[in-house]
PDB file of C-alpha atoms in Angstrom:
ATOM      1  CA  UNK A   1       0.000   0.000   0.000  1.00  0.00           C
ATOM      2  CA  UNK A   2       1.381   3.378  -0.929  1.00  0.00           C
ATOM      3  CA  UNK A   3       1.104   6.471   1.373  1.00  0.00           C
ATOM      4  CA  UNK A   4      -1.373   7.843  -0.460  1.00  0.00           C
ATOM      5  CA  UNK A   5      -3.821   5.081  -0.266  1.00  0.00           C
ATOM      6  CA  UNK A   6      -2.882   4.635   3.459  1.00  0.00           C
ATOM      7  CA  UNK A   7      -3.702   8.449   4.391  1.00  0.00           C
ATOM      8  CA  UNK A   8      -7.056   7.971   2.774  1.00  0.00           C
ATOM      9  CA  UNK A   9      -7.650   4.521   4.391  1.00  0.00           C
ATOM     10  CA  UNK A  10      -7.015   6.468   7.860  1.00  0.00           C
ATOM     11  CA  UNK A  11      -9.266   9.206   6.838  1.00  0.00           C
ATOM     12  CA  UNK A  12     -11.883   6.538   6.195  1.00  0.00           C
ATOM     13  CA  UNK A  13     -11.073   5.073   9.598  1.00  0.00           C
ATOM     14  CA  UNK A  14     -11.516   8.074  11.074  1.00  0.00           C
ATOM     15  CA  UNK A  15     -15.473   8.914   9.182  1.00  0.00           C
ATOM     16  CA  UNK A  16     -16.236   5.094  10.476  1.00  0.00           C
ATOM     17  CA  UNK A  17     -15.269   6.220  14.133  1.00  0.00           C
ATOM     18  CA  UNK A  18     -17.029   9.511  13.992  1.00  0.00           C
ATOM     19  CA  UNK A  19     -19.811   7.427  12.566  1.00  0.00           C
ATOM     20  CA  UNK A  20     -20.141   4.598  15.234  1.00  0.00           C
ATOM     21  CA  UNK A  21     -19.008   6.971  18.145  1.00  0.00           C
ATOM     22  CA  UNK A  22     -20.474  10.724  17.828  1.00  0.00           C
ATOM     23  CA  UNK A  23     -19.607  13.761  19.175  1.00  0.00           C
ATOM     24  CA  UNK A  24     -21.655  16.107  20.783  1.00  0.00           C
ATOM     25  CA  UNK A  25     -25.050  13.927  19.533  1.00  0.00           C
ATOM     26  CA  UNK A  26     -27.534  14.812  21.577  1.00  0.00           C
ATOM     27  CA  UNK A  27     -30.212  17.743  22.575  1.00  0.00           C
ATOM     28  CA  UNK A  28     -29.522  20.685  23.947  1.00  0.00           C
ATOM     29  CA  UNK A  29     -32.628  22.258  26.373  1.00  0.00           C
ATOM     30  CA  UNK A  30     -33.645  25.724  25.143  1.00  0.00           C
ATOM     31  CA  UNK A  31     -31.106  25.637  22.345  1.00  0.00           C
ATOM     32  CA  UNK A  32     -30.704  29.123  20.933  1.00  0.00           C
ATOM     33  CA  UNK A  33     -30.013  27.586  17.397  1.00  0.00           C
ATOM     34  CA  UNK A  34     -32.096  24.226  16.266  1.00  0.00           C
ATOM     35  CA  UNK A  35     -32.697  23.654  13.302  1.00  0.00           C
ATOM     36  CA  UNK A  36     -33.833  20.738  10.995  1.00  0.00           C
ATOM     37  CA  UNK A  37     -32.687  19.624   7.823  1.00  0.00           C
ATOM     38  CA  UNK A  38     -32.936  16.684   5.560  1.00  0.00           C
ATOM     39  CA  UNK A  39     -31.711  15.087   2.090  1.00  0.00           C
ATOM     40  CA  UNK A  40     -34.227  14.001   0.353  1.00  0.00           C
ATOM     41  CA  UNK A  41     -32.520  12.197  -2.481  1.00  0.00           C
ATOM     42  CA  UNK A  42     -30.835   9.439   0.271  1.00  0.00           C
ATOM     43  CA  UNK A  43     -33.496  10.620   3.429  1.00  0.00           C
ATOM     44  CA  UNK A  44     -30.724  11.050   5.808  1.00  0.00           C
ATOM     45  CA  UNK A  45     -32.022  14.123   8.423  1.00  0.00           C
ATOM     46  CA  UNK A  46     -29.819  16.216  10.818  1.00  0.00           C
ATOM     47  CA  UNK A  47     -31.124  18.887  13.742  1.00  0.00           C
ATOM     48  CA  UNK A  48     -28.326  20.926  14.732  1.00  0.00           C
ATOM     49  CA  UNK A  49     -28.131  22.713  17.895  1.00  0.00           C
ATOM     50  CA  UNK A  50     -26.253  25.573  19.111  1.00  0.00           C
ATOM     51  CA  UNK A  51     -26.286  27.199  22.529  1.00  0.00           C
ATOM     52  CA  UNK A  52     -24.464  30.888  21.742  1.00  0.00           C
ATOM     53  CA  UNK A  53     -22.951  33.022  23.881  1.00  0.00           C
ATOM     54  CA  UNK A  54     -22.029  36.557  23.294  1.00  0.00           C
ATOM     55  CA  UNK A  55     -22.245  35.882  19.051  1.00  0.00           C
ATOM     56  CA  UNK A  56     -20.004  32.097  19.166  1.00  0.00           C
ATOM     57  CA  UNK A  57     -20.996  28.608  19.694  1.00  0.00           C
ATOM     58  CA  UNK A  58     -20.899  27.751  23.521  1.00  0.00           C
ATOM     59  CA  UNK A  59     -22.358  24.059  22.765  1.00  0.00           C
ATOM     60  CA  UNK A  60     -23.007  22.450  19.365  1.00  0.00           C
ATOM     61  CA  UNK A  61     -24.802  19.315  19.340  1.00  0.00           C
ATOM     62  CA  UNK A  62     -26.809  17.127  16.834  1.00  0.00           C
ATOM     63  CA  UNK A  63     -29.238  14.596  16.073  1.00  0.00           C
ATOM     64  CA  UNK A  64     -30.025  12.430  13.272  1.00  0.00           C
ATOM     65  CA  UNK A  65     -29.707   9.372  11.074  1.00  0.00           C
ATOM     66  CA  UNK A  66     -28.117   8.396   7.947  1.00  0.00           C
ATOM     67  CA  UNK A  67     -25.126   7.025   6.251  1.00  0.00           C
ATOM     68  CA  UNK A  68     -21.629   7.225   7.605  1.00  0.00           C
ATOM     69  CA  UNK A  69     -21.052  10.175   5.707  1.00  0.00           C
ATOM     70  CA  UNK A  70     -23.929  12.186   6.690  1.00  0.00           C
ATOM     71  CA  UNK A  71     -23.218  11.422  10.376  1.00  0.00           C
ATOM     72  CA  UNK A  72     -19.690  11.530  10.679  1.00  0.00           C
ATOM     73  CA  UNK A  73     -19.910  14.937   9.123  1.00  0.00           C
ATOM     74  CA  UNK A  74     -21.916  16.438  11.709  1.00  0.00           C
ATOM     75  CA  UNK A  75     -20.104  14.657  14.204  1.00  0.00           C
ATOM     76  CA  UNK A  76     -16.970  16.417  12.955  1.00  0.00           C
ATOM     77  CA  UNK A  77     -18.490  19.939  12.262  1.00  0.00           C
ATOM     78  CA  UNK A  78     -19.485  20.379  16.259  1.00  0.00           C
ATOM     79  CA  UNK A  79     -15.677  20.039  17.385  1.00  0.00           C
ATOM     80  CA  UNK A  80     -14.903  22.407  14.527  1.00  0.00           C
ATOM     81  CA  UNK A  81     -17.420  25.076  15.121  1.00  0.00           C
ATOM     82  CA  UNK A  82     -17.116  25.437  19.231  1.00  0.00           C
ATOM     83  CA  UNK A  83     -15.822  28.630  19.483  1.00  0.00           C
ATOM     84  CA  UNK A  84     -16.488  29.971  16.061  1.00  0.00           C
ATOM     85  CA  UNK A  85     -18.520  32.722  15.560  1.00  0.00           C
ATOM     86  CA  UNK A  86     -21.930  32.955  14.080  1.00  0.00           C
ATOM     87  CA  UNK A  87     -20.201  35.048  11.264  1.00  0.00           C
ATOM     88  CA  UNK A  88     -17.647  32.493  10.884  1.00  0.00           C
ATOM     89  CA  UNK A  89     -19.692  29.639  10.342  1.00  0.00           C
ATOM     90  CA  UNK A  90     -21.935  31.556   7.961  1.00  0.00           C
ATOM     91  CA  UNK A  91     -19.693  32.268   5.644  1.00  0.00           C
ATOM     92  CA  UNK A  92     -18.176  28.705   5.436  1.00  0.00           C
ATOM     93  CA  UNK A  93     -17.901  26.685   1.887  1.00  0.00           C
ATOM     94  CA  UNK A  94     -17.975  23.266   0.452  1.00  0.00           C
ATOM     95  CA  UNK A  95     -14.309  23.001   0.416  1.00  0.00           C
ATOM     96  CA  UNK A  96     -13.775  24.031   4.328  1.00  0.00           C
ATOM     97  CA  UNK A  97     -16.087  21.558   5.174  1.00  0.00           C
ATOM     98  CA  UNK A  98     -14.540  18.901   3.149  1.00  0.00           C
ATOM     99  CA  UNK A  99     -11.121  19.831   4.589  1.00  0.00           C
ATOM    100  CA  UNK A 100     -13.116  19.760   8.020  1.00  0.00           C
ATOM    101  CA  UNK A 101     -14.108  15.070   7.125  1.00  0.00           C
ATOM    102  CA  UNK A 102     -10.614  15.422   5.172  1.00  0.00           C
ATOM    103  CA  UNK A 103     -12.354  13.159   2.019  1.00  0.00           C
ATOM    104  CA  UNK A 104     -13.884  13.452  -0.886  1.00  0.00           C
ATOM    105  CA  UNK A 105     -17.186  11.744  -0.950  1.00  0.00           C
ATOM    106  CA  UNK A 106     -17.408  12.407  -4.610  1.00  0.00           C
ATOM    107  CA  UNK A 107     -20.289  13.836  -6.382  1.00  0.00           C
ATOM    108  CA  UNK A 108     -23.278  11.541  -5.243  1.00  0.00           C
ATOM    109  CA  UNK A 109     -22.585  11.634  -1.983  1.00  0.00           C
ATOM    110  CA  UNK A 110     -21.558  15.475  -1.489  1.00  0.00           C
ATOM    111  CA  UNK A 111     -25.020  16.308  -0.276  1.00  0.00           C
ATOM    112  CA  UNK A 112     -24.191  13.644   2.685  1.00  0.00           C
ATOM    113  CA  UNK A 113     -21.081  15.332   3.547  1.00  0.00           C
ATOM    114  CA  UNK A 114     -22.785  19.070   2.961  1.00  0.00           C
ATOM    115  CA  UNK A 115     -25.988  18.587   5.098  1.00  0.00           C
ATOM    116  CA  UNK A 116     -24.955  19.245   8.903  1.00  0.00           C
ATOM    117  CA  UNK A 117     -22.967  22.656   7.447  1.00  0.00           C
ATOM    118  CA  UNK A 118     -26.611  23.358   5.585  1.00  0.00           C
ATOM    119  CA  UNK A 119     -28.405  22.844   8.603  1.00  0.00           C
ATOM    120  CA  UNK A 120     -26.730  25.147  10.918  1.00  0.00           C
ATOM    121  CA  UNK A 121     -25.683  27.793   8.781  1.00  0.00           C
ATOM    122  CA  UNK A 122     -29.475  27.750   8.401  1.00  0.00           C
ATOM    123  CA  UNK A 123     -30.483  27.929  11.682  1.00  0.00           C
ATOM    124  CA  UNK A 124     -28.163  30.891  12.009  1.00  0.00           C
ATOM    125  CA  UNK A 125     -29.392  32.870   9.378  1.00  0.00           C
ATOM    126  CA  UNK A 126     -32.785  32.266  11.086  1.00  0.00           C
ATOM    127  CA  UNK A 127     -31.450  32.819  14.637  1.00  0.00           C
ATOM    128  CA  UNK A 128     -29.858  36.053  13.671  1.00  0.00           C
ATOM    129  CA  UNK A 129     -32.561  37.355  11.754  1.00  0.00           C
ATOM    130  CA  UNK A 130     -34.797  36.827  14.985  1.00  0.00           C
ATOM    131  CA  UNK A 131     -32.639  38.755  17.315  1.00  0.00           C
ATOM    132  CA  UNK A 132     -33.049  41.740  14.815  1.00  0.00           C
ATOM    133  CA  UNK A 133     -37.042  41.324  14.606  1.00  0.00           C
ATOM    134  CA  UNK A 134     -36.394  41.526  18.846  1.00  0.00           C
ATOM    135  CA  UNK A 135     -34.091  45.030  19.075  1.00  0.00           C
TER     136      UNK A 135
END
């Protein structure tokens, strides 16, 4: 095995771990940010959850089923947004969050790997656009 295929085989390790042993999955009570999204192509769903404080994630957590992809994603996305700011996250692209699973699920399965970024960049938008309705 080269080191090429060996980097990606560790990569896929690490999606299968992420996969079988989430972080952050769960609810979060009186989340500032929840929102709901799904794929309808492959039906795997995602809530994300955010508790903010003082315009960054404080908690990120999530919920859902899927494939590997889909879940391991998400998984991945809550360690990487703690501590980011809502502006941050916002303005984050395909290609930061396939840096973020470090693989490329190829074009099939790029909705998979793009839904948990979807989701909360969605519930942001929407959470922001509340606290301006409020002041």
């Amino acid at each position: 095995m080269d080191e090429t295929n060996s980097i990606d085989e560790l990569y896929r390790e690490e999606i299968m771990d992420h996969y079988q042993n989430p972080r952050n999955f769960g609810k979060i009570r009186d989340a500032d940010v929840s929102y709901q999204d799904y794929n309808p192509v492959c039906g795997d769903e995602i809530t994300m959850q955010l508790r903010m404080e003082n315009g960054t994630v404080k908690e990120p957590m999530f919920t859902g089923k899927g494939c590997a992809i889909s879940q391991a994603a998400a998984s991945m996305l809550t360690e990487e947004i703690r501590g980011k700011s809502a502006r941050e996250i916002v303005a984050m692209k395909q290609d930061e969050m396939l840096k973020i699973i470090r693989i490329n699920p190829g074009p099939v399965r790029i909705k998979c790997a793009m839904l948990a970024l979807r989701a909360v960049q969605k519930g942001i938008v929407r959470y922001e656009a509340k606290k301006q309705m409020v002041s």
